[in-house]
Short mmCIF file of C-alpha atoms in Angstrom, two decimals:
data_model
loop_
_atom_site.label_atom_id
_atom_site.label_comp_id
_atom_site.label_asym_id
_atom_site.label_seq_id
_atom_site.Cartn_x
_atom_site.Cartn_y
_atom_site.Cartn_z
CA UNK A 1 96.29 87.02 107.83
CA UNK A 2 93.72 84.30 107.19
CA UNK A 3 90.47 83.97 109.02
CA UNK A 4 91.34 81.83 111.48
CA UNK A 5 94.17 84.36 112.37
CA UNK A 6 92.07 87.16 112.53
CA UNK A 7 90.00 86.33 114.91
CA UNK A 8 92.46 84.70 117.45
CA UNK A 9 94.17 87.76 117.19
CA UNK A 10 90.75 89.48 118.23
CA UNK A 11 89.93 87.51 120.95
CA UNK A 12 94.03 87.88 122.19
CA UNK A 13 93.02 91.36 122.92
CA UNK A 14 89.93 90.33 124.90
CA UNK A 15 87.89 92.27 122.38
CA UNK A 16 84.65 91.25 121.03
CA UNK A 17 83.30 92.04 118.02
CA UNK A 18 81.79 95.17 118.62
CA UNK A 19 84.23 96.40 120.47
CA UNK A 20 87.18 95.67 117.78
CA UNK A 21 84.82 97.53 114.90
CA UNK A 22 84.29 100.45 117.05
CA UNK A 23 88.32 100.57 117.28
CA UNK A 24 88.57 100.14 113.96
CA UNK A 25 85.77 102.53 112.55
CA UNK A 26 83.61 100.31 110.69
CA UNK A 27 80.11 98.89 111.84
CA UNK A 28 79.96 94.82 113.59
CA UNK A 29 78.37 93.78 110.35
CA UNK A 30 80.87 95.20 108.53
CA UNK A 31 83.51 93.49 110.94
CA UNK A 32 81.67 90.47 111.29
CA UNK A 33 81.57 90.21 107.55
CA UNK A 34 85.72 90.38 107.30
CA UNK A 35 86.06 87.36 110.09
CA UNK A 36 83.74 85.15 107.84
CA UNK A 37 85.71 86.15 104.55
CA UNK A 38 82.68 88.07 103.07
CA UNK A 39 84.93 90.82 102.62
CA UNK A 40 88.82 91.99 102.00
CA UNK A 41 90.46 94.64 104.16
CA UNK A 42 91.52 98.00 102.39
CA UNK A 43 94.79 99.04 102.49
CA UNK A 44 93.87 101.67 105.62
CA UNK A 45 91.70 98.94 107.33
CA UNK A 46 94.85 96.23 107.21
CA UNK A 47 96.93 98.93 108.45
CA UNK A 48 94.44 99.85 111.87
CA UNK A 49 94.22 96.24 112.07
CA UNK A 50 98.08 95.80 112.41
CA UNK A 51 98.30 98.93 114.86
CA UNK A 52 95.33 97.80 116.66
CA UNK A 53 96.06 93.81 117.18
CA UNK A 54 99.67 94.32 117.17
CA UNK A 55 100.48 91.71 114.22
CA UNK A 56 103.11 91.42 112.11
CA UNK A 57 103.13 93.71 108.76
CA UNK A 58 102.93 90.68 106.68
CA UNK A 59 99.23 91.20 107.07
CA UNK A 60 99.65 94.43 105.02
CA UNK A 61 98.44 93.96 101.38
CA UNK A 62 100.93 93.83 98.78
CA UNK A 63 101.26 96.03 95.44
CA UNK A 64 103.82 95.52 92.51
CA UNK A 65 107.70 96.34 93.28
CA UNK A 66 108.50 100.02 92.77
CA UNK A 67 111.03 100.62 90.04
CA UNK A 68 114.34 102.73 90.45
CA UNK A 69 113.26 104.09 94.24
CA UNK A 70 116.54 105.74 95.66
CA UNK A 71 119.12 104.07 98.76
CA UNK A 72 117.62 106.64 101.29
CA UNK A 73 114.17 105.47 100.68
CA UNK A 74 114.89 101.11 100.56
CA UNK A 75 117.28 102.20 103.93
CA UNK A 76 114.56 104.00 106.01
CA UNK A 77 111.87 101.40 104.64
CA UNK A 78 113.97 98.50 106.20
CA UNK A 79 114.36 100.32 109.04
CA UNK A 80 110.61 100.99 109.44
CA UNK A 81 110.72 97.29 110.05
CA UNK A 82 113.05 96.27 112.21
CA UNK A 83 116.11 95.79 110.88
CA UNK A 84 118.73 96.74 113.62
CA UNK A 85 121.59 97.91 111.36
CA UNK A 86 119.33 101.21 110.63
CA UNK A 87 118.00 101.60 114.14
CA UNK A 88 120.48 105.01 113.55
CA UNK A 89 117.84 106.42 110.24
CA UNK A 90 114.55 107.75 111.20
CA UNK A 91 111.43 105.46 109.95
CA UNK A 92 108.74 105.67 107.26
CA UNK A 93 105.69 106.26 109.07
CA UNK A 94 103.79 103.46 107.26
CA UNK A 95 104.84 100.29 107.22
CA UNK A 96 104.65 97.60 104.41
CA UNK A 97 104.50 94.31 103.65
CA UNK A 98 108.12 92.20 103.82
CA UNK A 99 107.79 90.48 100.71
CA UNK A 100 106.49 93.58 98.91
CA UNK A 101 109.79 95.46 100.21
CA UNK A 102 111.85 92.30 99.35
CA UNK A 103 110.14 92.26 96.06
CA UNK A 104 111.29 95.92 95.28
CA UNK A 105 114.82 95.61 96.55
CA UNK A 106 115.78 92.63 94.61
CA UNK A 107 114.25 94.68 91.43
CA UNK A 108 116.67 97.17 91.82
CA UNK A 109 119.71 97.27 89.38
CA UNK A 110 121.98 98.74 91.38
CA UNK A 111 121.09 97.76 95.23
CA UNK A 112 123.23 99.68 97.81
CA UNK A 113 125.64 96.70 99.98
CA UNK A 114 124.63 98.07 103.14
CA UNK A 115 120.36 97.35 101.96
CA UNK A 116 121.87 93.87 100.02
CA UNK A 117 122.93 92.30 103.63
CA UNK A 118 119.45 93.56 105.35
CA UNK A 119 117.42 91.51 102.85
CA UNK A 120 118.77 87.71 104.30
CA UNK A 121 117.70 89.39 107.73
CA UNK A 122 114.47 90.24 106.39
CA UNK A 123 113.17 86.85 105.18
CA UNK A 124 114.78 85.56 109.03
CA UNK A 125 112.52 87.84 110.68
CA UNK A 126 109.04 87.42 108.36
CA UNK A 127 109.13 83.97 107.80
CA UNK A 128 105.94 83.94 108.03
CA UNK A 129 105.27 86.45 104.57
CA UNK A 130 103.57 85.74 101.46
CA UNK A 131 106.01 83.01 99.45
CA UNK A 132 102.68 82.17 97.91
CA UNK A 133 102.90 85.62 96.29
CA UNK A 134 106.42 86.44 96.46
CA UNK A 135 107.85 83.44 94.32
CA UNK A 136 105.66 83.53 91.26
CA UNK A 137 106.42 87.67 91.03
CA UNK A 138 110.03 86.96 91.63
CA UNK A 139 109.76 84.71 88.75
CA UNK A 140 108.17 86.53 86.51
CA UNK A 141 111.11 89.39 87.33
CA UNK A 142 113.38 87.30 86.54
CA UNK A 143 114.50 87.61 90.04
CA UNK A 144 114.69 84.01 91.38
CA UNK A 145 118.07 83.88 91.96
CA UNK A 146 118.47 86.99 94.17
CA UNK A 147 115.55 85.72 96.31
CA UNK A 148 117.00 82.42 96.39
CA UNK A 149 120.15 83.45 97.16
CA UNK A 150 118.47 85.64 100.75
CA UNK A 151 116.40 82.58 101.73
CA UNK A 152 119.27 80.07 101.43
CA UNK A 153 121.33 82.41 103.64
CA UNK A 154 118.54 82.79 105.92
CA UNK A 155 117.81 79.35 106.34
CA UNK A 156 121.79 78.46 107.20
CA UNK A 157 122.14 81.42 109.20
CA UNK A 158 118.77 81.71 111.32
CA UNK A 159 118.68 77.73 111.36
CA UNK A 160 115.30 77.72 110.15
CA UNK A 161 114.30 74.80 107.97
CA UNK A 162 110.18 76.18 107.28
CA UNK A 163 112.39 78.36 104.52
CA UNK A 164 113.39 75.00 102.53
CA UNK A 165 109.89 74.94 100.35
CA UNK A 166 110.13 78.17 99.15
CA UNK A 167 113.84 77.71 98.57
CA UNK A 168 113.29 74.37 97.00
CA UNK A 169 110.51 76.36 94.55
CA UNK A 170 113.00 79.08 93.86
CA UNK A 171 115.83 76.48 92.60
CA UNK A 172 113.34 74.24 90.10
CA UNK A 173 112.85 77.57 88.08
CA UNK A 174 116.86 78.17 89.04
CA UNK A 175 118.31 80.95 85.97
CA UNK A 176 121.78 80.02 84.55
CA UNK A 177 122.64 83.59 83.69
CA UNK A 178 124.97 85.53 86.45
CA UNK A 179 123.70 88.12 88.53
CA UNK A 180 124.53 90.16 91.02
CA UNK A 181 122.65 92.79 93.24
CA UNK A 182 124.78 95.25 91.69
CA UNK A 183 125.21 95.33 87.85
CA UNK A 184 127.46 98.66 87.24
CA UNK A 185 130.75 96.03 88.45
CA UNK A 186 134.27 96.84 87.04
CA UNK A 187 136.33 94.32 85.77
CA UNK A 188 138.39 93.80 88.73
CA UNK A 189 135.01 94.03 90.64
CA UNK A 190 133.64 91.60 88.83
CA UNK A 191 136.54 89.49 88.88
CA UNK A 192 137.42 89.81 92.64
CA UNK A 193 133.67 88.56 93.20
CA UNK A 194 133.79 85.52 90.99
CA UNK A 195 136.83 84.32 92.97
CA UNK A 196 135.92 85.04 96.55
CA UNK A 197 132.00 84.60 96.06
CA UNK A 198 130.15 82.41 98.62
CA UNK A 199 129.33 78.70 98.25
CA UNK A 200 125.85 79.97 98.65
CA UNK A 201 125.87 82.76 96.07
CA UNK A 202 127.68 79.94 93.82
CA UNK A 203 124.88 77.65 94.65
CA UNK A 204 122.32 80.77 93.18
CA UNK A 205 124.73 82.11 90.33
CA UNK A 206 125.41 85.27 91.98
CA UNK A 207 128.31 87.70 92.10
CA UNK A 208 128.17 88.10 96.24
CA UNK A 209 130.50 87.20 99.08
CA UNK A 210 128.02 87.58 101.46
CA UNK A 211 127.91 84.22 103.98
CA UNK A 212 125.36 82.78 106.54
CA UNK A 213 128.43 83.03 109.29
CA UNK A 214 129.19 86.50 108.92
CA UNK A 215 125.38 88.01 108.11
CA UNK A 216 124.68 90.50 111.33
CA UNK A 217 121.61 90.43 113.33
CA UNK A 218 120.83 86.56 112.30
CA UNK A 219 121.25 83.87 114.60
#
């Protein structure tokens, strides 16, 4: 959340200053101090100030992607925010950032099917989170073409054309290896995939049939 968002968000709530750093346990210099840009949220603070403004978690801060986290914990983390095809699991308490979740599901060697066709869903719903941050890690992961491949399919499938610069960004650093979201694939797996793959996970050299027309919960 930039300055400018922080303090329409504020004054949404009818709050003044005093009144939001009383909510939020700090002092109105302290608060006052945050709207100019003097200082930077901690982790807790972003979180009261989600709770208390009702924003959207991409104001949480973001951390490097967790490695090897189980199916159980990426499922109950996705459903902590939002996504409908968990409504079913019971939710993380604390909520993080998106692109820090998208971050550490696309790092995953072996990602679970059911978590693979939440992540196009994802970007639809947090269009709005950190590309500025999420693209160069992504890169440097080597993961360009997995996050390529969820914006492309949430683009088509959630019509929404904001998500062609970060696409466009993703496919100038475009690898020519294949990939898929799950690496442990058997031959006839493997071969199944490469005949009945998308156009889109064609487009991104991935191993995937997953399409914008049959993605759930996007439209």
């Amino acid at each position: 959340m930039n300055l400018e968002q922080l303090k329409q968000a504020r004054l949404r709530r009818g709050y003044t200053q005093q009144q939001a750093a009383t909510r939020l346990g700090v002092t109105q210099a302290y608060f006052s101090m945050l709207e100019r840009g003097g200082r930077k949220p901690s982790p807790e603070l972003a979180r009261k100030l989600m709770r208390e403004y009702e924003v959207s978690p991409t104001v949480l801060p973001v951390s490097d992607a967790p490695l090897n986290v189980t199916p159980d914990f990426l499922a109950r983390e996705l459903a902590s925010l939002g996504y409908p095809g968990f409504a079913h699991l019971h939710r993380t308490t604390r909520k993080v950032n998106p692109a820090e979740f998208l971050l550490t599901a696309l790092a995953q060697s072996n990602l679970e099917a059911r978590v693979a066709e939440g992540l196009p869903w994802l970007v639809y719903r947090y269009p709005d989170m950190d590309f500025d941050w999420l693209v160069p890690q992504a890169r440097v992961k080597n993961l360009q073409n997995r996050l390529g491949f969820a914006v492309t399919l949430a683009r088509l499938a959630g019509r929404n054309d904001d998500l062609q610069k970060p696409e466009h960004e993703l496919a100038d650093s475009k690898l020519a290896k294949e990939d898929s979201f799950c690496r442990e694939l058997s031959g006839p797996e493997r071969r199944w995939l490469q005949e009945h793959r998308s156009e889109q996970a064609q487009q991104w050299n991935l191993l995937s049939d997953l399409r914008p027309e049959t993605l759930r919960y996007v439209a």
